[in-house]
Every structure is written in C-alpha cells, then in structure tokens.
Amino acid sequence: MTAITRAENIGVRAIDVYFPSRYVDQVELEQHDGVSAGKYTIGLGQSKMAFCDDREDISSVCMTAVQGFMEKFNVSYSDIGRLEVGTETIIDKSKSTKTVLMKLFEESGNFSVEGIDTTNACYGGTSALFNACQWMDSAAWDGRLALVVAGDIAVYASGNARPSGGCGVTCILVGPNAPLALEFPLRGTFMEHIYDFYKPNLSSEFPTVDGPLSVTSYVRAVDHAYTAYLDKLEKFGGVSQASLKDIDYIVFHSPYTKQVVKGLARIAYNDFLRAPESETFAEVQQFKEVTREESYGNKVLEKAFVGLSKSDFAAKTEPSLLAARNIGNMYTGSVFFGLASLLTEVPFEKLEGKRVAMFSYGSGCAASLYSFRVRADTSDIAATIRLNERLDMRTKVSPVEFERAMELREKTHNAQEYEPTGNVDELFPGTYYLQKIDSMWRRAYGRTPLN
C-alpha cells in the first residue's frame, strides 16, 4: 500500500466570500424605526446590513459561494476529498446543505467527498474547519484538499434585534503548505449549557433571544477560551507569561461590532487578572478586588478596559471588521468574514510571520480561540476577494423595501408549491437563486449569467 506523506502546515490555502447584492443603511433604518440617532450605528457599531428576499435560501447562497470560489481560484472539483458545511440556517431537518452542494460536483464525476453539516449557532463553521484540518492531519487523509463552507441568513422578528441581522457565506480551501497555517495544538475551548439564543420554533426563521444573557455568555466564553489558549501557548509554544502581546492580530465573531470592542476589552481584563502588578494595568488597580463573576455586570470596569485596550483594538482587531460593519451578522461565517477583512485591510508585508488569533462563539454555548501563523504571501487571496470593490457594487434600498422583503420571507417560510416573486435581475452575476418549490418541498435552482 502506497503511503501518503504526512501533511504539514495545514490551514487556509484560499478564502472567498459571498453576500447579497442589496443592503439597507443603518442610519436610514434608525429614522424609519423611530429610534434615537446612533442606536444602531453607535450602539451596535453597524453601518449597513445585507439581506435577501425569497429568491435566496441557505442552499442557494452556499452554491453561489462555492461555485464562485472554484471559478475564481481555478480549483477542480475532482481535487476535493472533503466538504464540511457549518450553518444554523435550516430548511430541512434531515437533508443537509452539503448534499445539495454535491450538485456542483456532478460534472466532475467526483462523488467520493466526505463531510457533512455541523450545527451549533454561530460555531458550526469553526467546527467544520477543525474537522477538515484534523482529517488532513490524520491517517484517514487521502491526499486531496478540503472545502469548508460557513454562512447563514441571519434574520430577526421586527423589533430591537432586527438591525443585527445580515447574510453571508465564506468558502475556504483547506490544504497543506497553506499561507495561513493552523497552529496545532494551540486552541482553547469552552462549552456549557445555556439558553441565550436558540431556535425552538421550527415553523419560523426567527430565534428566541435573551439579549443580556447572550452578551454575558459571550464574554464568559472569551474569558475561558482565551485563558485556555494562553495556557497551551505557555505549555506547547514555549512562551513565558503569555498574554495579548504574543498575538499580533485577533479576529472575533461579530454579532455586531460593538460586541467585538467589548470582547477585546475582556482580553485585556484577563491579562490583568494574570499579571495585576504589571505597569500596563496601573490605571485599573481599583478592580483588583472585583471577582470574575462580579465583573460581568460591572459597566464601570467594562468601560475602563475598553479604554485601556483602545490602542490594541485599533492595531490588532479593527482591520478585521470591514465586512461585519458593512454586511452585518453572518452567524457561522462571521469570524471568517473577519479573516477575509483582515487580509484585505492589512498588506502581506505587515502580516508576514505574524500570529492571527480567531475567537469563535456560538450561543448555547460553544466557543474556541485558536490561531494561524502567516507563512506565505496572502496578496493574491486579497486581490481575488476584492472585498472593498464588491461592497461598493451593491445596491442600497429603502427601509420600506427591506421590511417588505422580510415580510415576504416570513410569509413564505416552509412554503410548498411556491414560485418566488423576488426580482432575479437584482442579483449579482453568477448568483444561484430559488426557482420553485414543488408539492413535495423539492427545491429547484437557477443561476444568473456571469456577464
């Protein structure tokens, strides 16, 4: 039996993103909703929100992402041995989105593709990435490449949560000798049972959300995942007194960008707990006696560490928020849109040799903090994504039209014998779209011309 050479420097070989062609402006949405100026733009830290009508579902947006990726990066479907999908947008309780994506493999004749969907709120994409990388690092690897697809259509019922929606999918090529090599075994994970955000009503797209609890759960997960990561960095990475200084860039899952500001502040707080006498923390000594549990509801403490971490945020995290601020929440795809944004905003000359940490959080909850090392040129990836250019190509619509699209999605969710009414001409070139749903809920798709 022929032995396969063990893969080295496994990680992200390439990445691309898909988001819908239309968005609503958050300033205009504030005015439309009759809320105070800045509630969405400052309070949430959001500028624009992508959305889709009844012409796009989770299968269509994933097909668009995958086919677009394969064409742009000139990857053959016959070279793929594993395809993992991370999503929480469910249109079928049995049939996976991955099996729908196999339609794209038909022409290649490659049906020997491992992997399946992974679901836990916004964490599924990270679990999919881990599965793909660990498959490649195991005796089960057959020498082929892997695709990881992560994304969602994030929609909320009319009200306070609706402005934190969005839509987007990432497609990642995982392989050996990657420009972004995963740092095995540097990973901190935290999981617990909690009802902060969940979807028990299977007749609706909308989640049930305990907002305050979800915010606390997020920062608790940062605490535990980050400290576990630092412990491994000290144990396996040969680092003494590990802290944020040992991380060059840090990308967070972004339900909205203001939460990311608080996430990095929490990183600073944990560094303070590990080395309270450090000169770095001279201005926050008054919090030495505050217990960790007490800190979660302490707004004075939060504000102090947001201020303390401001320069680190600007240098290490702000560049990763381009997509989040202008698209919204992509659930499982969010943290990878952050990575795509970082590659877009920071030239390779500044990324070369650097450590990029990723914090992934999914309600319920599941969280991990892990890292990549940038070991080869990322310029071609950034040039292919063309993130800024593509964001500027979108069409702004009025809040009234946005609400009309949300009402249409709500009305037609789980529809049977249905033909969508959304305008196909408004979609980007190369976008897959829903043509019809028959009497057995079988879905048929078309694709807009590339030119």
PDB file of C-alpha atoms in Angstrom, residues 222-371:
ATOM      1  CA  VAL A 222     -13.921  34.850  25.863  1.00  0.00           C
ATOM      2  CA  ASP A 223     -12.592  34.507  29.418  1.00  0.00           C
ATOM      3  CA  HIS A 224     -12.435  30.725  29.409  1.00  0.00           C
ATOM      4  CA  ALA A 225     -11.330  30.148  25.804  1.00  0.00           C
ATOM      5  CA  TYR A 226      -8.628  32.828  25.990  1.00  0.00           C
ATOM      6  CA  THR A 227      -7.130  31.605  29.271  1.00  0.00           C
ATOM      7  CA  ALA A 228      -7.142  28.017  27.994  1.00  0.00           C
ATOM      8  CA  TYR A 229      -5.387  29.212  24.821  1.00  0.00           C
ATOM      9  CA  LEU A 230      -2.734  31.074  26.839  1.00  0.00           C
ATOM     10  CA  ASP A 231      -2.140  28.004  28.986  1.00  0.00           C
ATOM     11  CA  LYS A 232      -1.426  25.969  25.831  1.00  0.00           C
ATOM     12  CA  LEU A 233       0.736  28.744  24.411  1.00  0.00           C
ATOM     13  CA  GLU A 234       2.882  28.528  27.538  1.00  0.00           C
ATOM     14  CA  LYS A 235       2.886  24.715  27.619  1.00  0.00           C
ATOM     15  CA  PHE A 236       3.409  23.946  23.922  1.00  0.00           C
ATOM     16  CA  GLY A 237       4.626  27.234  22.462  1.00  0.00           C
ATOM     17  CA  GLY A 238       7.467  27.866  24.873  1.00  0.00           C
ATOM     18  CA  VAL A 239       6.057  31.263  25.811  1.00  0.00           C
ATOM     19  CA  SER A 240       6.564  32.637  29.305  1.00  0.00           C
ATOM     20  CA  GLN A 241       3.722  34.649  30.872  1.00  0.00           C
ATOM     21  CA  ALA A 242       1.660  34.586  27.697  1.00  0.00           C
ATOM     22  CA  SER A 243      -0.674  37.483  27.003  1.00  0.00           C
ATOM     23  CA  LEU A 244      -2.107  39.596  24.204  1.00  0.00           C
ATOM     24  CA  LYS A 245       1.451  40.758  23.456  1.00  0.00           C
ATOM     25  CA  ASP A 246       2.053  37.303  21.942  1.00  0.00           C
ATOM     26  CA  ILE A 247      -0.840  37.724  19.484  1.00  0.00           C
ATOM     27  CA  ASP A 248      -0.328  40.059  16.528  1.00  0.00           C
ATOM     28  CA  TYR A 249      -3.942  40.165  15.310  1.00  0.00           C
ATOM     29  CA  ILE A 250      -7.139  38.864  16.853  1.00  0.00           C
ATOM     30  CA  VAL A 251     -10.376  38.309  14.942  1.00  0.00           C
ATOM     31  CA  PHE A 252     -13.671  37.888  16.792  1.00  0.00           C
ATOM     32  CA  HIS A 253     -17.062  36.512  15.935  1.00  0.00           C
ATOM     33  CA  SER A 254     -19.100  39.668  15.415  1.00  0.00           C
ATOM     34  CA  PRO A 255     -22.845  39.638  16.113  1.00  0.00           C
ATOM     35  CA  TYR A 256     -22.371  43.422  15.871  1.00  0.00           C
ATOM     36  CA  THR A 257     -19.090  45.287  16.052  1.00  0.00           C
ATOM     37  CA  LYS A 258     -19.697  46.921  19.444  1.00  0.00           C
ATOM     38  CA  GLN A 259     -19.614  43.421  20.960  1.00  0.00           C
ATOM     39  CA  VAL A 260     -16.153  42.915  19.459  1.00  0.00           C
ATOM     40  CA  VAL A 261     -14.924  46.079  21.225  1.00  0.00           C
ATOM     41  CA  LYS A 262     -16.110  44.521  24.485  1.00  0.00           C
ATOM     42  CA  GLY A 263     -14.507  41.216  23.521  1.00  0.00           C
ATOM     43  CA  LEU A 264     -11.047  42.722  23.209  1.00  0.00           C
ATOM     44  CA  ALA A 265     -11.596  44.660  26.438  1.00  0.00           C
ATOM     45  CA  ARG A 266     -12.258  41.324  28.063  1.00  0.00           C
ATOM     46  CA  ILE A 267      -8.933  40.017  26.727  1.00  0.00           C
ATOM     47  CA  ALA A 268      -7.222  42.955  28.455  1.00  0.00           C
ATOM     48  CA  TYR A 269      -9.140  42.206  31.665  1.00  0.00           C
ATOM     49  CA  ASN A 270      -7.934  38.592  31.615  1.00  0.00           C
ATOM     50  CA  ASP A 271      -4.341  39.737  31.117  1.00  0.00           C
ATOM     51  CA  PHE A 272      -4.874  41.974  34.154  1.00  0.00           C
ATOM     52  CA  LEU A 273      -6.051  39.009  36.223  1.00  0.00           C
ATOM     53  CA  ARG A 274      -2.936  37.042  35.230  1.00  0.00           C
ATOM     54  CA  ALA A 275      -0.490  39.883  35.966  1.00  0.00           C
ATOM     55  CA  PRO A 276      -2.244  42.563  38.056  1.00  0.00           C
ATOM     56  CA  GLU A 277       1.018  44.208  39.143  1.00  0.00           C
ATOM     57  CA  SER A 278       2.161  44.900  35.594  1.00  0.00           C
ATOM     58  CA  GLU A 279       2.733  48.581  34.765  1.00  0.00           C
ATOM     59  CA  THR A 280       0.304  48.135  31.880  1.00  0.00           C
ATOM     60  CA  PHE A 281      -2.509  47.994  34.421  1.00  0.00           C
ATOM     61  CA  ALA A 282      -1.520  50.864  36.682  1.00  0.00           C
ATOM     62  CA  GLU A 283      -4.734  52.728  35.807  1.00  0.00           C
ATOM     63  CA  VAL A 284      -7.103  49.879  36.745  1.00  0.00           C
ATOM     64  CA  GLN A 285      -5.819  48.783  40.133  1.00  0.00           C
ATOM     65  CA  GLN A 286      -9.189  49.638  41.699  1.00  0.00           C
ATOM     66  CA  PHE A 287     -10.623  46.468  40.122  1.00  0.00           C
ATOM     67  CA  LYS A 288      -8.228  44.030  41.824  1.00  0.00           C
ATOM     68  CA  GLU A 289     -10.812  43.054  44.418  1.00  0.00           C
ATOM     69  CA  VAL A 290     -13.652  42.551  41.938  1.00  0.00           C
ATOM     70  CA  THR A 291     -14.360  38.847  41.408  1.00  0.00           C
ATOM     71  CA  ARG A 292     -14.712  37.478  37.911  1.00  0.00           C
ATOM     72  CA  GLU A 293     -18.427  36.802  38.432  1.00  0.00           C
ATOM     73  CA  GLU A 294     -18.976  40.344  39.719  1.00  0.00           C
ATOM     74  CA  SER A 295     -17.148  41.747  36.714  1.00  0.00           C
ATOM     75  CA  TYR A 296     -19.769  40.572  34.228  1.00  0.00           C
ATOM     76  CA  GLY A 297     -22.294  43.200  35.261  1.00  0.00           C
ATOM     77  CA  ASN A 298     -19.794  45.921  36.102  1.00  0.00           C
ATOM     78  CA  LYS A 299     -20.176  48.660  33.480  1.00  0.00           C
ATOM     79  CA  VAL A 300     -17.508  50.834  35.115  1.00  0.00           C
ATOM     80  CA  LEU A 301     -14.992  48.002  34.799  1.00  0.00           C
ATOM     81  CA  GLU A 302     -16.035  47.339  31.217  1.00  0.00           C
ATOM     82  CA  LYS A 303     -15.592  50.988  30.255  1.00  0.00           C
ATOM     83  CA  ALA A 304     -12.188  51.132  31.915  1.00  0.00           C
ATOM     84  CA  PHE A 305     -10.866  48.127  30.000  1.00  0.00           C
ATOM     85  CA  VAL A 306     -12.385  49.311  26.723  1.00  0.00           C
ATOM     86  CA  GLY A 307     -10.344  52.478  27.210  1.00  0.00           C
ATOM     87  CA  LEU A 308      -7.234  50.587  28.267  1.00  0.00           C
ATOM     88  CA  SER A 309      -7.377  48.316  25.209  1.00  0.00           C
ATOM     89  CA  LYS A 310      -8.186  51.059  22.691  1.00  0.00           C
ATOM     90  CA  SER A 311      -4.768  51.118  21.015  1.00  0.00           C
ATOM     91  CA  ASP A 312      -4.591  47.308  20.849  1.00  0.00           C
ATOM     92  CA  PHE A 313      -8.077  47.254  19.351  1.00  0.00           C
ATOM     93  CA  ALA A 314      -7.065  49.718  16.637  1.00  0.00           C
ATOM     94  CA  ALA A 315      -3.920  47.763  15.764  1.00  0.00           C
ATOM     95  CA  LYS A 316      -4.969  44.140  16.241  1.00  0.00           C
ATOM     96  CA  THR A 317      -8.746  43.935  15.677  1.00  0.00           C
ATOM     97  CA  GLU A 318     -10.199  46.963  13.892  1.00  0.00           C
ATOM     98  CA  PRO A 319      -8.900  45.866  10.443  1.00  0.00           C
ATOM     99  CA  SER A 320     -10.981  42.674  10.722  1.00  0.00           C
ATOM    100  CA  LEU A 321     -14.317  44.495  10.993  1.00  0.00           C
ATOM    101  CA  LEU A 322     -14.727  45.787   7.439  1.00  0.00           C
ATOM    102  CA  ALA A 323     -17.258  43.129   6.435  1.00  0.00           C
ATOM    103  CA  ALA A 324     -19.071  42.943   9.760  1.00  0.00           C
ATOM    104  CA  ARG A 325     -19.714  46.677   9.844  1.00  0.00           C
ATOM    105  CA  ASN A 326     -20.976  46.771   6.245  1.00  0.00           C
ATOM    106  CA  ILE A 327     -22.809  43.441   5.955  1.00  0.00           C
ATOM    107  CA  GLY A 328     -23.981  42.576   9.455  1.00  0.00           C
ATOM    108  CA  ASN A 329     -24.025  39.234  11.217  1.00  0.00           C
ATOM    109  CA  MET A 330     -23.309  36.155   9.121  1.00  0.00           C
ATOM    110  CA  TYR A 331     -23.548  33.757  12.099  1.00  0.00           C
ATOM    111  CA  THR A 332     -21.190  30.838  11.262  1.00  0.00           C
ATOM    112  CA  GLY A 333     -19.462  32.875   8.560  1.00  0.00           C
ATOM    113  CA  SER A 334     -18.863  35.923  10.737  1.00  0.00           C
ATOM    114  CA  VAL A 335     -15.407  35.121  12.084  1.00  0.00           C
ATOM    115  CA  PHE A 336     -14.187  34.087   8.614  1.00  0.00           C
ATOM    116  CA  PHE A 337     -15.504  37.289   7.072  1.00  0.00           C
ATOM    117  CA  GLY A 338     -13.325  38.883   9.747  1.00  0.00           C
ATOM    118  CA  LEU A 339     -10.329  36.959   8.451  1.00  0.00           C
ATOM    119  CA  ALA A 340     -11.130  37.982   4.867  1.00  0.00           C
ATOM    120  CA  SER A 341     -11.384  41.595   6.038  1.00  0.00           C
ATOM    121  CA  LEU A 342      -8.010  41.381   7.782  1.00  0.00           C
ATOM    122  CA  LEU A 343      -6.349  40.024   4.623  1.00  0.00           C
ATOM    123  CA  THR A 344      -7.985  42.872   2.700  1.00  0.00           C
ATOM    124  CA  GLU A 345      -7.054  45.699   5.055  1.00  0.00           C
ATOM    125  CA  VAL A 346      -3.556  44.624   6.092  1.00  0.00           C
ATOM    126  CA  PRO A 347      -0.906  44.081   3.376  1.00  0.00           C
ATOM    127  CA  PHE A 348       1.171  40.916   3.430  1.00  0.00           C
ATOM    128  CA  GLU A 349       4.282  42.904   4.335  1.00  0.00           C
ATOM    129  CA  LYS A 350       2.695  43.553   7.742  1.00  0.00           C
ATOM    130  CA  LEU A 351       1.165  40.088   8.088  1.00  0.00           C
ATOM    131  CA  GLU A 352       4.236  38.030   7.202  1.00  0.00           C
ATOM    132  CA  GLY A 353       5.242  35.715  10.028  1.00  0.00           C
ATOM    133  CA  LYS A 354       2.522  37.058  12.302  1.00  0.00           C
ATOM    134  CA  ARG A 355       0.132  35.153  14.566  1.00  0.00           C
ATOM    135  CA  VAL A 356      -3.570  35.679  13.825  1.00  0.00           C
ATOM    136  CA  ALA A 357      -5.888  34.512  16.604  1.00  0.00           C
ATOM    137  CA  MET A 358      -9.546  33.701  15.949  1.00  0.00           C
ATOM    138  CA  PHE A 359     -12.301  33.760  18.575  1.00  0.00           C
ATOM    139  CA  SER A 360     -15.409  31.849  17.572  1.00  0.00           C
ATOM    140  CA  TYR A 361     -18.590  31.894  19.643  1.00  0.00           C
ATOM    141  CA  GLY A 362     -21.887  30.108  19.154  1.00  0.00           C
ATOM    142  CA  SER A 363     -24.760  30.529  21.558  1.00  0.00           C
ATOM    143  CA  GLY A 364     -25.890  27.650  23.651  1.00  0.00           C
ATOM    144  CA  CYS A 365     -22.861  27.720  24.005  1.00  0.00           C
ATOM    145  CA  ALA A 366     -19.697  26.627  22.186  1.00  0.00           C
ATOM    146  CA  ALA A 367     -16.542  28.732  21.806  1.00  0.00           C
ATOM    147  CA  SER A 368     -12.917  28.349  20.777  1.00  0.00           C
ATOM    148  CA  LEU A 369      -9.895  30.589  20.457  1.00  0.00           C
ATOM    149  CA  TYR A 370      -7.210  29.299  18.083  1.00  0.00           C
ATOM    150  CA  SER A 371      -4.577  30.755  15.802  1.00  0.00           C
TER     151      SER A 371
END
